[in-house]
């Protein structure tokens, strides 16, 4: 069966690199790289068009979707922000319903990011799943300039990797925010790891209203990158 949602193949709770000044320990989540799986499926073409006139000269900000901007589950819940159904992709398959919780501050975050950057959603999820969510987050298409899905990822060592060298942009002007460092393992100097937003898990574990300020915290770093128009040296202070 095809998995529509981005899923890491290996999980552990060991943080590979993350700045503890900004985020509490319980958010840490990372991926253990497999060194035995050498399967590779690389993309070989440029996957973005030239920047539009309104984005010209802006730094390109790639944002992950699942566990970065939202948390989704197929388990019915009462406190979700929206839900949607997907028709089966295979003959005899069942219709699937997803319940989505938006990460706190995500609406403001996307709006502010779109004012500063060329915003690209770069997800390892499949288009039919991701578009349902992105249409809710950006209904008028004002905030997101491009959407990239799983087929734009390279498969390497058990992970879907977002190869920034294929974006048709100057690598010094690309920034990626993702909860999985494996996603940007080809360009770690361009990546900012954000703690995983798993609303369902955290709420159950903490048994309190789960307050998450990560997007607001990250925005402070993004504002600095925007003002100084510098990705690599500013990120080096946080990674
Ligand atoms: Mg993710």
PDB file of N, CA and C in Angstrom, residues 41-140:
ATOM      1  N   UNK A  41      18.031   6.864  -5.343  1.00  0.00           N
ATOM      2  CA  UNK A  41      17.240   7.315  -6.480  1.00  0.00           C
ATOM      3  C   UNK A  41      17.382   8.830  -6.519  1.00  0.00           C
ATOM      4  N   UNK A  42      18.267   9.306  -7.348  1.00  0.00           N
ATOM      5  CA  UNK A  42      18.539  10.727  -7.401  1.00  0.00           C
ATOM      6  C   UNK A  42      17.752  11.404  -8.511  1.00  0.00           C
ATOM      7  N   UNK A  43      17.318  12.603  -8.211  1.00  0.00           N
ATOM      8  CA  UNK A  43      16.752  13.455  -9.249  1.00  0.00           C
ATOM      9  C   UNK A  43      17.929  14.036 -10.035  1.00  0.00           C
ATOM     10  N   UNK A  44      17.684  14.385 -11.256  1.00  0.00           N
ATOM     11  CA  UNK A  44      18.798  14.908 -12.035  1.00  0.00           C
ATOM     12  C   UNK A  44      18.435  16.170 -12.808  1.00  0.00           C
ATOM     13  N   UNK A  45      17.263  16.728 -12.534  1.00  0.00           N
ATOM     14  CA  UNK A  45      16.869  17.917 -13.284  1.00  0.00           C
ATOM     15  C   UNK A  45      16.514  19.036 -12.304  1.00  0.00           C
ATOM     16  N   UNK A  46      16.529  20.252 -12.782  1.00  0.00           N
ATOM     17  CA  UNK A  46      16.139  21.393 -11.960  1.00  0.00           C
ATOM     18  C   UNK A  46      14.627  21.351 -11.759  1.00  0.00           C
ATOM     19  N   UNK A  47      14.193  21.516 -10.522  1.00  0.00           N
ATOM     20  CA  UNK A  47      12.780  21.262 -10.245  1.00  0.00           C
ATOM     21  C   UNK A  47      11.969  22.518  -9.940  1.00  0.00           C
ATOM     22  N   UNK A  48      12.605  23.674 -10.025  1.00  0.00           N
ATOM     23  CA  UNK A  48      11.829  24.909  -9.865  1.00  0.00           C
ATOM     24  C   UNK A  48      12.046  25.804 -11.087  1.00  0.00           C
ATOM     25  N   UNK A  49      11.011  26.550 -11.466  1.00  0.00           N
ATOM     26  CA  UNK A  49      11.210  27.552 -12.526  1.00  0.00           C
ATOM     27  C   UNK A  49      11.976  28.748 -11.975  1.00  0.00           C
ATOM     28  N   UNK A  50      12.292  29.699 -12.820  1.00  0.00           N
ATOM     29  CA  UNK A  50      12.936  30.930 -12.354  1.00  0.00           C
ATOM     30  C   UNK A  50      12.026  31.631 -11.347  1.00  0.00           C
ATOM     31  N   UNK A  51      12.618  32.458 -10.496  1.00  0.00           N
ATOM     32  CA  UNK A  51      11.802  33.195  -9.531  1.00  0.00           C
ATOM     33  C   UNK A  51      10.836  34.134 -10.252  1.00  0.00           C
ATOM     34  N   UNK A  52       9.649  34.265  -9.704  1.00  0.00           N
ATOM     35  CA  UNK A  52       8.680  35.198 -10.266  1.00  0.00           C
ATOM     36  C   UNK A  52       9.149  36.631  -9.988  1.00  0.00           C
ATOM     37  N   UNK A  53       8.546  37.585 -10.663  1.00  0.00           N
ATOM     38  CA  UNK A  53       8.942  38.979 -10.465  1.00  0.00           C
ATOM     39  C   UNK A  53       8.786  39.401  -9.014  1.00  0.00           C
ATOM     40  N   UNK A  54       7.705  38.959  -8.374  1.00  0.00           N
ATOM     41  CA  UNK A  54       7.461  39.371  -6.985  1.00  0.00           C
ATOM     42  C   UNK A  54       8.438  38.718  -6.009  1.00  0.00           C
ATOM     43  N   UNK A  55       9.050  37.619  -6.408  1.00  0.00           N
ATOM     44  CA  UNK A  55      10.008  36.940  -5.519  1.00  0.00           C
ATOM     45  C   UNK A  55      11.463  37.242  -5.871  1.00  0.00           C
ATOM     46  N   UNK A  56      11.661  37.970  -6.953  1.00  0.00           N
ATOM     47  CA  UNK A  56      13.015  38.144  -7.466  1.00  0.00           C
ATOM     48  C   UNK A  56      13.973  38.738  -6.428  1.00  0.00           C
ATOM     49  N   UNK A  57      15.121  38.067  -6.265  1.00  0.00           N
ATOM     50  CA  UNK A  57      16.131  38.547  -5.319  1.00  0.00           C
ATOM     51  C   UNK A  57      15.931  38.061  -3.896  1.00  0.00           C
ATOM     52  N   UNK A  58      14.785  37.431  -3.643  1.00  0.00           N
ATOM     53  CA  UNK A  58      14.526  36.962  -2.276  1.00  0.00           C
ATOM     54  C   UNK A  58      15.254  35.650  -2.007  1.00  0.00           C
ATOM     55  N   UNK A  59      15.595  35.430  -0.744  1.00  0.00           N
ATOM     56  CA  UNK A  59      16.085  34.123  -0.307  1.00  0.00           C
ATOM     57  C   UNK A  59      14.940  33.123  -0.426  1.00  0.00           C
ATOM     58  N   UNK A  60      15.267  31.900  -0.844  1.00  0.00           N
ATOM     59  CA  UNK A  60      14.254  30.855  -0.976  1.00  0.00           C
ATOM     60  C   UNK A  60      14.175  30.066   0.324  1.00  0.00           C
ATOM     61  N   UNK A  61      13.003  30.071   0.931  1.00  0.00           N
ATOM     62  CA  UNK A  61      12.788  29.351   2.190  1.00  0.00           C
ATOM     63  C   UNK A  61      11.985  28.087   1.912  1.00  0.00           C
ATOM     64  N   UNK A  62      12.614  26.934   2.118  1.00  0.00           N
ATOM     65  CA  UNK A  62      11.918  25.652   1.947  1.00  0.00           C
ATOM     66  C   UNK A  62      11.385  25.203   3.299  1.00  0.00           C
ATOM     67  N   UNK A  63      10.095  24.965   3.343  1.00  0.00           N
ATOM     68  CA  UNK A  63       9.467  24.527   4.586  1.00  0.00           C
ATOM     69  C   UNK A  63       8.945  23.113   4.429  1.00  0.00           C
ATOM     70  N   UNK A  64       9.294  22.280   5.380  1.00  0.00           N
ATOM     71  CA  UNK A  64       8.701  20.952   5.454  1.00  0.00           C
ATOM     72  C   UNK A  64       7.231  21.097   5.889  1.00  0.00           C
ATOM     73  N   UNK A  65       6.447  20.052   5.718  1.00  0.00           N
ATOM     74  CA  UNK A  65       5.027  20.135   6.071  1.00  0.00           C
ATOM     75  C   UNK A  65       4.712  19.339   7.347  1.00  0.00           C
ATOM     76  N   UNK A  66       4.768  18.004   7.257  1.00  0.00           N
ATOM     77  CA  UNK A  66       4.358  17.165   8.387  1.00  0.00           C
ATOM     78  C   UNK A  66       5.315  17.294   9.565  1.00  0.00           C
ATOM     79  N   UNK A  67       4.730  17.502  10.721  1.00  0.00           N
ATOM     80  CA  UNK A  67       5.469  17.656  11.976  1.00  0.00           C
ATOM     81  C   UNK A  67       6.331  18.907  12.000  1.00  0.00           C
ATOM     82  N   UNK A  68       6.238  19.737  10.960  1.00  0.00           N
ATOM     83  CA  UNK A  68       6.884  21.044  10.991  1.00  0.00           C
ATOM     84  C   UNK A  68       5.812  22.137  11.062  1.00  0.00           C
ATOM     85  N   UNK A  69       4.837  22.067  10.141  1.00  0.00           N
ATOM     86  CA  UNK A  69       3.758  23.059  10.139  1.00  0.00           C
ATOM     87  C   UNK A  69       2.459  22.509  10.707  1.00  0.00           C
ATOM     88  N   UNK A  70       2.281  21.209  10.600  1.00  0.00           N
ATOM     89  CA  UNK A  70       1.032  20.573  11.069  1.00  0.00           C
ATOM     90  C   UNK A  70       1.349  19.207  11.673  1.00  0.00           C
ATOM     91  N   UNK A  71       0.330  18.660  12.324  1.00  0.00           N
ATOM     92  CA  UNK A  71       0.400  17.271  12.786  1.00  0.00           C
ATOM     93  C   UNK A  71      -0.889  16.605  12.339  1.00  0.00           C
ATOM     94  N   UNK A  72      -0.794  15.468  11.691  1.00  0.00           N
ATOM     95  CA  UNK A  72      -2.008  14.805  11.223  1.00  0.00           C
ATOM     96  C   UNK A  72      -2.059  13.375  11.733  1.00  0.00           C
ATOM     97  N   UNK A  73      -3.261  12.881  11.864  1.00  0.00           N
ATOM     98  CA  UNK A  73      -3.453  11.509  12.306  1.00  0.00           C
ATOM     99  C   UNK A  73      -4.708  10.952  11.637  1.00  0.00           C
ATOM    100  N   UNK A  74      -4.768   9.655  11.524  1.00  0.00           N
ATOM    101  CA  UNK A  74      -5.975   9.017  10.999  1.00  0.00           C
ATOM    102  C   UNK A  74      -6.874   8.555  12.139  1.00  0.00           C
ATOM    103  N   UNK A  75      -6.427   8.781  13.371  1.00  0.00           N
ATOM    104  CA  UNK A  75      -7.258   8.439  14.536  1.00  0.00           C
ATOM    105  C   UNK A  75      -8.236   9.576  14.780  1.00  0.00           C
ATOM    106  N   UNK A  76      -9.528   9.308  14.796  1.00  0.00           N
ATOM    107  CA  UNK A  76     -10.508  10.379  15.000  1.00  0.00           C
ATOM    108  C   UNK A  76     -10.253  11.133  16.299  1.00  0.00           C
ATOM    109  N   UNK A  77     -10.384  12.437  16.250  1.00  0.00           N
ATOM    110  CA  UNK A  77     -10.136  13.275  17.416  1.00  0.00           C
ATOM    111  C   UNK A  77     -11.090  14.455  17.384  1.00  0.00           C
ATOM    112  N   UNK A  78     -11.290  15.080  18.518  1.00  0.00           N
ATOM    113  CA  UNK A  78     -12.287  16.140  18.578  1.00  0.00           C
ATOM    114  C   UNK A  78     -11.670  17.526  18.507  1.00  0.00           C
ATOM    115  N   UNK A  79     -10.371  17.645  18.663  1.00  0.00           N
ATOM    116  CA  UNK A  79      -9.773  18.977  18.729  1.00  0.00           C
ATOM    117  C   UNK A  79      -8.939  19.311  17.494  1.00  0.00           C
ATOM    118  N   UNK A  80      -9.252  18.685  16.399  1.00  0.00           N
ATOM    119  CA  UNK A  80      -8.509  18.980  15.175  1.00  0.00           C
ATOM    120  C   UNK A  80      -8.966  20.318  14.585  1.00  0.00           C
ATOM    121  N   UNK A  81      -8.151  20.903  13.727  1.00  0.00           N
ATOM    122  CA  UNK A  81      -8.514  22.168  13.079  1.00  0.00           C
ATOM    123  C   UNK A  81      -9.300  21.927  11.796  1.00  0.00           C
ATOM    124  N   UNK A  82      -8.953  20.867  11.083  1.00  0.00           N
ATOM    125  CA  UNK A  82      -9.717  20.492   9.902  1.00  0.00           C
ATOM    126  C   UNK A  82      -9.444  19.031   9.586  1.00  0.00           C
ATOM    127  N   UNK A  83     -10.312  18.476   8.787  1.00  0.00           N
ATOM    128  CA  UNK A  83     -10.117  17.085   8.376  1.00  0.00           C
ATOM    129  C   UNK A  83     -10.405  16.989   6.873  1.00  0.00           C
ATOM    130  N   UNK A  84      -9.957  15.925   6.281  1.00  0.00           N
ATOM    131  CA  UNK A  84     -10.246  15.708   4.859  1.00  0.00           C
ATOM    132  C   UNK A  84     -10.190  14.221   4.563  1.00  0.00           C
ATOM    133  N   UNK A  85     -10.850  13.881   3.468  1.00  0.00           N
ATOM    134  CA  UNK A  85     -10.865  12.477   3.061  1.00  0.00           C
ATOM    135  C   UNK A  85     -10.132  12.324   1.732  1.00  0.00           C
ATOM    136  N   UNK A  86      -9.451  11.214   1.606  1.00  0.00           N
ATOM    137  CA  UNK A  86      -8.759  10.895   0.355  1.00  0.00           C
ATOM    138  C   UNK A  86      -9.354   9.629  -0.231  1.00  0.00           C
ATOM    139  N   UNK A  87      -9.603   9.685  -1.490  1.00  0.00           N
ATOM    140  CA  UNK A  87     -10.096   8.498  -2.178  1.00  0.00           C
ATOM    141  C   UNK A  87      -8.969   7.468  -2.272  1.00  0.00           C
ATOM    142  N   UNK A  88      -9.316   6.208  -2.269  1.00  0.00           N
ATOM    143  CA  UNK A  88      -8.271   5.173  -2.358  1.00  0.00           C
ATOM    144  C   UNK A  88      -7.464   5.297  -3.646  1.00  0.00           C
ATOM    145  N   UNK A  89      -6.175   5.053  -3.513  1.00  0.00           N
ATOM    146  CA  UNK A  89      -5.299   5.149  -4.681  1.00  0.00           C
ATOM    147  C   UNK A  89      -5.167   3.806  -5.392  1.00  0.00           C
ATOM    148  N   UNK A  90      -5.655   2.755  -4.740  1.00  0.00           N
ATOM    149  CA  UNK A  90      -5.541   1.426  -5.346  1.00  0.00           C
ATOM    150  C   UNK A  90      -6.911   0.785  -5.379  1.00  0.00           C
ATOM    151  N   UNK A  91      -7.102  -0.069  -6.330  1.00  0.00           N
ATOM    152  CA  UNK A  91      -8.375  -0.765  -6.462  1.00  0.00           C
ATOM    153  C   UNK A  91      -8.638  -1.588  -5.201  1.00  0.00           C
ATOM    154  N   UNK A  92      -9.830  -1.449  -4.657  1.00  0.00           N
ATOM    155  CA  UNK A  92     -10.174  -2.190  -3.452  1.00  0.00           C
ATOM    156  C   UNK A  92      -9.720  -1.511  -2.175  1.00  0.00           C
ATOM    157  N   UNK A  93      -9.025  -0.374  -2.308  1.00  0.00           N
ATOM    158  CA  UNK A  93      -8.550   0.357  -1.126  1.00  0.00           C
ATOM    159  C   UNK A  93      -9.693   1.094  -0.445  1.00  0.00           C
ATOM    160  N   UNK A  94      -9.426   1.530   0.777  1.00  0.00           N
ATOM    161  CA  UNK A  94     -10.463   2.228   1.540  1.00  0.00           C
ATOM    162  C   UNK A  94     -10.238   3.737   1.490  1.00  0.00           C
ATOM    163  N   UNK A  95     -11.339   4.471   1.606  1.00  0.00           N
ATOM    164  CA  UNK A  95     -11.262   5.922   1.717  1.00  0.00           C
ATOM    165  C   UNK A  95     -10.617   6.257   3.072  1.00  0.00           C
ATOM    166  N   UNK A  96      -9.649   7.168   3.079  1.00  0.00           N
ATOM    167  CA  UNK A  96      -8.946   7.492   4.317  1.00  0.00           C
ATOM    168  C   UNK A  96      -9.312   8.895   4.771  1.00  0.00           C
ATOM    169  N   UNK A  97      -9.513   9.058   6.076  1.00  0.00           N
ATOM    170  CA  UNK A  97      -9.788  10.383   6.610  1.00  0.00           C
ATOM    171  C   UNK A  97      -8.642  10.804   7.526  1.00  0.00           C
ATOM    172  N   UNK A  98      -8.171  12.022   7.340  1.00  0.00           N
ATOM    173  CA  UNK A  98      -7.079  12.560   8.144  1.00  0.00           C
ATOM    174  C   UNK A  98      -7.593  13.724   8.992  1.00  0.00           C
ATOM    175  N   UNK A  99      -7.106  13.793  10.228  1.00  0.00           N
ATOM    176  CA  UNK A  99      -7.455  14.865  11.152  1.00  0.00           C
ATOM    177  C   UNK A  99      -6.189  15.683  11.390  1.00  0.00           C
ATOM    178  N   UNK A 100      -6.305  16.969  11.153  1.00  0.00           N
ATOM    179  CA  UNK A 100      -5.100  17.811  11.128  1.00  0.00           C
ATOM    180  C   UNK A 100      -5.143  18.870  12.228  1.00  0.00           C
ATOM    181  N   UNK A 101      -4.057  18.964  12.973  1.00  0.00           N
ATOM    182  CA  UNK A 101      -3.878  20.032  13.945  1.00  0.00           C
ATOM    183  C   UNK A 101      -2.809  20.980  13.412  1.00  0.00           C
ATOM    184  N   UNK A 102      -3.150  22.250  13.336  1.00  0.00           N
ATOM    185  CA  UNK A 102      -2.168  23.225  12.872  1.00  0.00           C
ATOM    186  C   UNK A 102      -1.208  23.559  14.017  1.00  0.00           C
ATOM    187  N   UNK A 103       0.063  23.687  13.697  1.00  0.00           N
ATOM    188  CA  UNK A 103       1.030  24.085  14.726  1.00  0.00           C
ATOM    189  C   UNK A 103       0.712  25.506  15.176  1.00  0.00           C
ATOM    190  N   UNK A 104       0.790  25.788  16.462  1.00  0.00           N
ATOM    191  CA  UNK A 104       0.505  27.152  16.928  1.00  0.00           C
ATOM    192  C   UNK A 104       1.307  28.195  16.150  1.00  0.00           C
ATOM    193  N   UNK A 105       0.646  29.269  15.788  1.00  0.00           N
ATOM    194  CA  UNK A 105       1.229  30.410  15.071  1.00  0.00           C
ATOM    195  C   UNK A 105       1.482  30.146  13.589  1.00  0.00           C
ATOM    196  N   UNK A 106       1.017  29.024  13.055  1.00  0.00           N
ATOM    197  CA  UNK A 106       1.382  28.700  11.673  1.00  0.00           C
ATOM    198  C   UNK A 106       0.815  29.712  10.674  1.00  0.00           C
ATOM    199  N   UNK A 107      -0.365  30.245  10.947  1.00  0.00           N
ATOM    200  CA  UNK A 107      -0.944  31.203   9.994  1.00  0.00           C
ATOM    201  C   UNK A 107      -0.098  32.481   9.924  1.00  0.00           C
ATOM    202  N   UNK A 108       0.242  32.996  11.096  1.00  0.00           N
ATOM    203  CA  UNK A 108       1.086  34.199  11.121  1.00  0.00           C
ATOM    204  C   UNK A 108       2.461  33.891  10.537  1.00  0.00           C
ATOM    205  N   UNK A 109       2.984  32.731  10.882  1.00  0.00           N
ATOM    206  CA  UNK A 109       4.318  32.327  10.413  1.00  0.00           C
ATOM    207  C   UNK A 109       4.383  32.334   8.888  1.00  0.00           C
ATOM    208  N   UNK A 110       3.409  31.717   8.252  1.00  0.00           N
ATOM    209  CA  UNK A 110       3.414  31.656   6.782  1.00  0.00           C
ATOM    210  C   UNK A 110       3.264  33.042   6.170  1.00  0.00           C
ATOM    211  N   UNK A 111       2.396  33.849   6.755  1.00  0.00           N
ATOM    212  CA  UNK A 111       2.199  35.193   6.212  1.00  0.00           C
ATOM    213  C   UNK A 111       3.489  36.010   6.322  1.00  0.00           C
ATOM    214  N   UNK A 112       4.096  35.955   7.483  1.00  0.00           N
ATOM    215  CA  UNK A 112       5.329  36.737   7.684  1.00  0.00           C
ATOM    216  C   UNK A 112       6.461  36.214   6.788  1.00  0.00           C
ATOM    217  N   UNK A 113       6.561  34.904   6.673  1.00  0.00           N
ATOM    218  CA  UNK A 113       7.605  34.325   5.815  1.00  0.00           C
ATOM    219  C   UNK A 113       7.419  34.764   4.369  1.00  0.00           C
ATOM    220  N   UNK A 114       6.183  34.824   3.929  1.00  0.00           N
ATOM    221  CA  UNK A 114       5.931  35.189   2.530  1.00  0.00           C
ATOM    222  C   UNK A 114       6.304  36.645   2.260  1.00  0.00           C
ATOM    223  N   UNK A 115       6.299  37.460   3.315  1.00  0.00           N
ATOM    224  CA  UNK A 115       6.710  38.857   3.146  1.00  0.00           C
ATOM    225  C   UNK A 115       8.228  38.971   2.984  1.00  0.00           C
ATOM    226  N   UNK A 116       8.927  37.997   3.545  1.00  0.00           N
ATOM    227  CA  UNK A 116      10.398  38.095   3.557  1.00  0.00           C
ATOM    228  C   UNK A 116      11.066  37.221   2.492  1.00  0.00           C
ATOM    229  N   UNK A 117      10.457  36.059   2.194  1.00  0.00           N
ATOM    230  CA  UNK A 117      11.134  35.045   1.386  1.00  0.00           C
ATOM    231  C   UNK A 117      10.257  34.551   0.232  1.00  0.00           C
ATOM    232  N   UNK A 118      10.913  33.868  -0.680  1.00  0.00           N
ATOM    233  CA  UNK A 118      10.191  33.037  -1.644  1.00  0.00           C
ATOM    234  C   UNK A 118       9.912  31.725  -0.916  1.00  0.00           C
ATOM    235  N   UNK A 119       8.663  31.459  -0.611  1.00  0.00           N
ATOM    236  CA  UNK A 119       8.323  30.300   0.221  1.00  0.00           C
ATOM    237  C   UNK A 119       8.008  29.088  -0.663  1.00  0.00           C
ATOM    238  N   UNK A 120       8.740  28.018  -0.389  1.00  0.00           N
ATOM    239  CA  UNK A 120       8.529  26.753  -1.099  1.00  0.00           C
ATOM    240  C   UNK A 120       8.191  25.682  -0.069  1.00  0.00           C
ATOM    241  N   UNK A 121       7.075  25.028  -0.220  1.00  0.00           N
ATOM    242  CA  UNK A 121       6.799  23.866   0.625  1.00  0.00           C
ATOM    243  C   UNK A 121       7.457  22.666  -0.047  1.00  0.00           C
ATOM    244  N   UNK A 122       8.354  22.034   0.697  1.00  0.00           N
ATOM    245  CA  UNK A 122       9.106  20.888   0.156  1.00  0.00           C
ATOM    246  C   UNK A 122       8.814  19.711   1.093  1.00  0.00           C
ATOM    247  N   UNK A 123       7.924  18.850   0.652  1.00  0.00           N
ATOM    248  CA  UNK A 123       7.474  17.755   1.513  1.00  0.00           C
ATOM    249  C   UNK A 123       7.776  16.399   0.877  1.00  0.00           C
ATOM    250  N   UNK A 124       8.017  15.421   1.727  1.00  0.00           N
ATOM    251  CA  UNK A 124       8.201  14.051   1.244  1.00  0.00           C
ATOM    252  C   UNK A 124       6.862  13.318   1.169  1.00  0.00           C
ATOM    253  N   UNK A 125       5.787  14.025   1.477  1.00  0.00           N
ATOM    254  CA  UNK A 125       4.461  13.418   1.340  1.00  0.00           C
ATOM    255  C   UNK A 125       4.001  13.488  -0.115  1.00  0.00           C
ATOM    256  N   UNK A 126       2.954  12.725  -0.390  1.00  0.00           N
ATOM    257  CA  UNK A 126       2.450  12.694  -1.759  1.00  0.00           C
ATOM    258  C   UNK A 126       1.513  13.874  -2.030  1.00  0.00           C
ATOM    259  N   UNK A 127       1.430  14.224  -3.295  1.00  0.00           N
ATOM    260  CA  UNK A 127       0.695  15.420  -3.711  1.00  0.00           C
ATOM    261  C   UNK A 127      -0.763  15.409  -3.257  1.00  0.00           C
ATOM    262  N   UNK A 128      -1.436  14.278  -3.431  1.00  0.00           N
ATOM    263  CA  UNK A 128      -2.874  14.259  -3.128  1.00  0.00           C
ATOM    264  C   UNK A 128      -3.152  14.496  -1.643  1.00  0.00           C
ATOM    265  N   UNK A 129      -2.221  14.086  -0.803  1.00  0.00           N
ATOM    266  CA  UNK A 129      -2.349  14.326   0.641  1.00  0.00           C
ATOM    267  C   UNK A 129      -1.932  15.768   0.967  1.00  0.00           C
ATOM    268  N   UNK A 130      -0.766  16.171   0.491  1.00  0.00           N
ATOM    269  CA  UNK A 130      -0.212  17.483   0.857  1.00  0.00           C
ATOM    270  C   UNK A 130      -1.088  18.636   0.355  1.00  0.00           C
ATOM    271  N   UNK A 131      -1.630  18.493  -0.839  1.00  0.00           N
ATOM    272  CA  UNK A 131      -2.433  19.591  -1.392  1.00  0.00           C
ATOM    273  C   UNK A 131      -3.681  19.877  -0.556  1.00  0.00           C
ATOM    274  N   UNK A 132      -4.262  18.840   0.024  1.00  0.00           N
ATOM    275  CA  UNK A 132      -5.446  19.043   0.872  1.00  0.00           C
ATOM    276  C   UNK A 132      -5.096  19.943   2.057  1.00  0.00           C
ATOM    277  N   UNK A 133      -3.917  19.748   2.600  1.00  0.00           N
ATOM    278  CA  UNK A 133      -3.488  20.532   3.760  1.00  0.00           C
ATOM    279  C   UNK A 133      -3.063  21.942   3.341  1.00  0.00           C
ATOM    280  N   UNK A 134      -2.305  22.014   2.254  1.00  0.00           N
ATOM    281  CA  UNK A 134      -1.801  23.322   1.820  1.00  0.00           C
ATOM    282  C   UNK A 134      -2.932  24.223   1.340  1.00  0.00           C
ATOM    283  N   UNK A 135      -3.977  23.627   0.789  1.00  0.00           N
ATOM    284  CA  UNK A 135      -5.135  24.434   0.379  1.00  0.00           C
ATOM    285  C   UNK A 135      -5.838  25.047   1.589  1.00  0.00           C
ATOM    286  N   UNK A 136      -5.711  24.397   2.749  1.00  0.00           N
ATOM    287  CA  UNK A 136      -6.280  24.948   3.984  1.00  0.00           C
ATOM    288  C   UNK A 136      -5.354  26.017   4.566  1.00  0.00           C
ATOM    289  N   UNK A 137      -4.057  25.770   4.515  1.00  0.00           N
ATOM    290  CA  UNK A 137      -3.102  26.716   5.109  1.00  0.00           C
ATOM    291  C   UNK A 137      -2.970  27.990   4.265  1.00  0.00           C
ATOM    292  N   UNK A 138      -3.150  27.845   2.969  1.00  0.00           N
ATOM    293  CA  UNK A 138      -2.949  28.979   2.062  1.00  0.00           C
ATOM    294  C   UNK A 138      -4.042  28.966   0.995  1.00  0.00           C
ATOM    295  N   UNK A 139      -5.289  29.226   1.424  1.00  0.00           N
ATOM    296  CA  UNK A 139      -6.425  29.042   0.504  1.00  0.00           C
ATOM    297  C   UNK A 139      -6.382  29.947  -0.723  1.00  0.00           C
ATOM    298  N   UNK A 140      -5.813  31.122  -0.581  1.00  0.00           N
ATOM    299  CA  UNK A 140      -5.805  32.029  -1.733  1.00  0.00           C
ATOM    300  C   UNK A 140      -4.481  31.990  -2.489  1.00  0.00           C
TER     301      UNK A 140
END
